[in-house]
C-alpha positions as CSV (number, residue, x, y, z in Angstrom):
1,M,30.5,-35.4,-27.8
2,A,29.6,-32.7,-25.2
3,I,26.2,-32.6,-23.7
4,D,24.9,-29.1,-22.9
5,Y,23.3,-28.8,-19.5
6,V,20.5,-26.3,-19.1
7,D,19.4,-25.5,-15.6
8,Y,15.7,-24.6,-15.7
9,G,15.6,-24.0,-12.0
10,T,13.0,-25.0,-9.6
11,A,9.5,-23.7,-8.9
12,G,10.8,-21.4,-6.1
13,S,13.9,-20.0,-7.9
14,Y,12.4,-17.1,-9.8
15,G,14.7,-14.7,-8.0
16,P,13.9,-11.2,-6.7
17,G,11.8,-10.4,-9.8
18,G,9.3,-13.1,-9.0
19,F,9.2,-12.1,-5.3
20,M,8.5,-8.4,-6.2
21,A,5.8,-9.5,-8.6
22,L,4.2,-11.5,-5.8
23,L,4.4,-8.5,-3.4
24,A,2.9,-6.2,-6.1
25,G,0.0,-8.6,-6.7
26,M,-0.7,-8.7,-2.9
27,L,-0.5,-4.9,-2.7
28,L,-3.0,-4.6,-5.5
29,V,-5.4,-7.0,-3.9
30,M,-5.1,-5.1,-0.5
31,L,-5.7,-1.8,-2.2
32,L,-8.8,-3.1,-4.0
33,V,-10.2,-4.6,-0.8
34,G,-9.5,-1.3,1.0
35,L,-11.2,0.7,-1.7
36,I,-14.3,-1.5,-1.6
37,V,-14.5,-1.2,2.2
38,Y,-14.1,2.6,2.0
39,V,-16.8,2.9,-0.6
40,Y,-19.2,0.6,1.4
41,T,-18.6,2.4,4.7
42,S,-19.0,5.9,3.1
43,I,-22.3,4.9,1.5
44,A,-23.5,3.3,4.8
45,L,-22.5,6.4,6.8
46,M,-24.1,8.7,4.3
47,T,-27.3,6.7,4.4
48,I,-27.3,6.8,8.2
49,A,-26.9,10.6,8.1
50,K,-29.8,10.9,5.6
51,R,-32.1,8.7,7.7
52,T,-31.3,10.7,10.9
53,K,-31.9,13.9,8.9
54,T,-28.3,15.1,9.6
55,E,-27.1,17.9,7.3
56,N,-24.1,17.5,5.0
57,S,-24.3,13.7,4.6
58,W,-21.7,14.0,1.8
59,L,-19.0,14.5,4.5
60,A,-19.0,10.7,4.8
61,W,-16.7,10.6,1.8
62,I,-14.0,12.8,3.3
63,P,-11.5,11.4,5.8
64,I,-11.6,13.1,9.2
65,A,-14.7,15.0,8.1
66,N,-16.6,11.7,8.3
67,I,-15.7,11.6,12.0
68,Y,-17.2,15.0,12.3
69,L,-20.3,13.7,10.6
70,M,-20.4,10.8,13.1
71,T,-20.4,13.3,16.0
72,Q,-23.3,15.2,14.4
73,I,-25.3,12.0,14.0
74,A,-24.5,10.9,17.5
75,G,-25.6,14.3,18.9
76,V,-22.3,15.1,20.6
77,P,-20.3,18.4,20.1
78,G,-18.3,18.6,16.9
79,W,-15.1,19.3,18.8
80,W,-15.1,15.5,19.6
81,T,-13.6,15.2,16.1
82,L,-10.4,16.3,17.7
83,S,-10.3,12.9,19.5
84,I,-8.4,11.7,16.4
85,L,-5.4,13.6,17.8
86,L,-5.3,11.1,20.6
87,F,-3.4,8.8,18.3
88,I,-0.4,11.0,19.0
89,I,-0.2,9.8,22.6
90,P,1.5,6.5,22.8
91,F,-0.4,3.4,24.1
92,I,-3.2,5.2,25.9
93,G,-4.2,7.4,22.9
94,P,-5.4,4.7,20.6
95,I,-7.2,3.0,23.4
96,A,-9.0,6.3,24.3
97,F,-9.9,6.9,20.7
98,A,-11.3,3.3,20.4
99,V,-13.5,4.0,23.5
100,I,-14.7,7.3,22.0
101,F,-15.3,5.6,18.6
102,C,-17.4,2.9,20.3
103,Y,-19.4,5.5,22.2
104,L,-20.1,7.4,19.0
105,W,-21.4,4.2,17.3
106,W,-23.5,3.5,20.5
107,K,-25.1,6.9,20.1
108,I,-25.5,6.5,16.4
109,A,-27.4,3.2,17.0
110,E,-29.6,5.0,19.4
111,A,-30.2,7.8,16.9
112,R,-31.5,5.1,14.5
113,K,-33.8,3.8,17.3
114,M,-31.8,0.6,17.7
115,P,-30.2,-0.9,20.8
116,G,-27.0,0.9,21.7
117,W,-25.1,-2.3,22.2
118,L,-24.9,-2.6,18.4
119,G,-22.3,0.2,18.6
120,A,-20.2,-2.0,20.9
121,L,-20.0,-4.6,18.1
122,M,-18.1,-2.2,16.0
123,W,-15.0,-3.5,17.7
124,I,-15.3,-6.8,15.9
125,P,-13.7,-6.9,12.4
126,L,-16.1,-7.9,9.6
127,V,-19.0,-7.8,12.0
128,N,-18.7,-4.0,12.0
129,L,-19.4,-4.0,8.3
130,I,-22.6,-5.9,8.9
131,I,-23.6,-3.6,11.8
132,M,-23.1,-0.6,9.5
133,G,-25.4,-2.1,6.9
134,V,-28.0,-2.9,9.6
135,L,-27.9,0.7,10.9
136,A,-28.0,2.1,7.4
137,W,-30.6,0.0,5.7
138,S,-32.9,-1.5,8.3
139,D,-36.5,-0.2,8.4
140,K,-36.5,1.0,12.1
């Protein structure tokens, strides 16, 4: 009498299909979180623009145009938007852009009649989302 042996595998032996499903699920979660953050930051920047009486607040929804909107809120020339091209320069470019980005948020905080050092906190992940909310919806 022969006994048939069936290998049901182990918990980690689902093969490449299971791994791809895991990656697809992780990608979906990251895209959803990215979309939520994008919508939140666009609404916050649009609100800041309206409260500072800056024209074309709808530019907050358009990538790169939202940097132009930030220059207008901060009261610096619009050509500062070209600072995004600094990313082309290796190593120094992203650092220079980060400094300019921090300066823009410093000036935006001052435009909202708040301490400029709040703009320096935009460097800190997750804290920057809170600071954007404070700048957008506080009563000052």
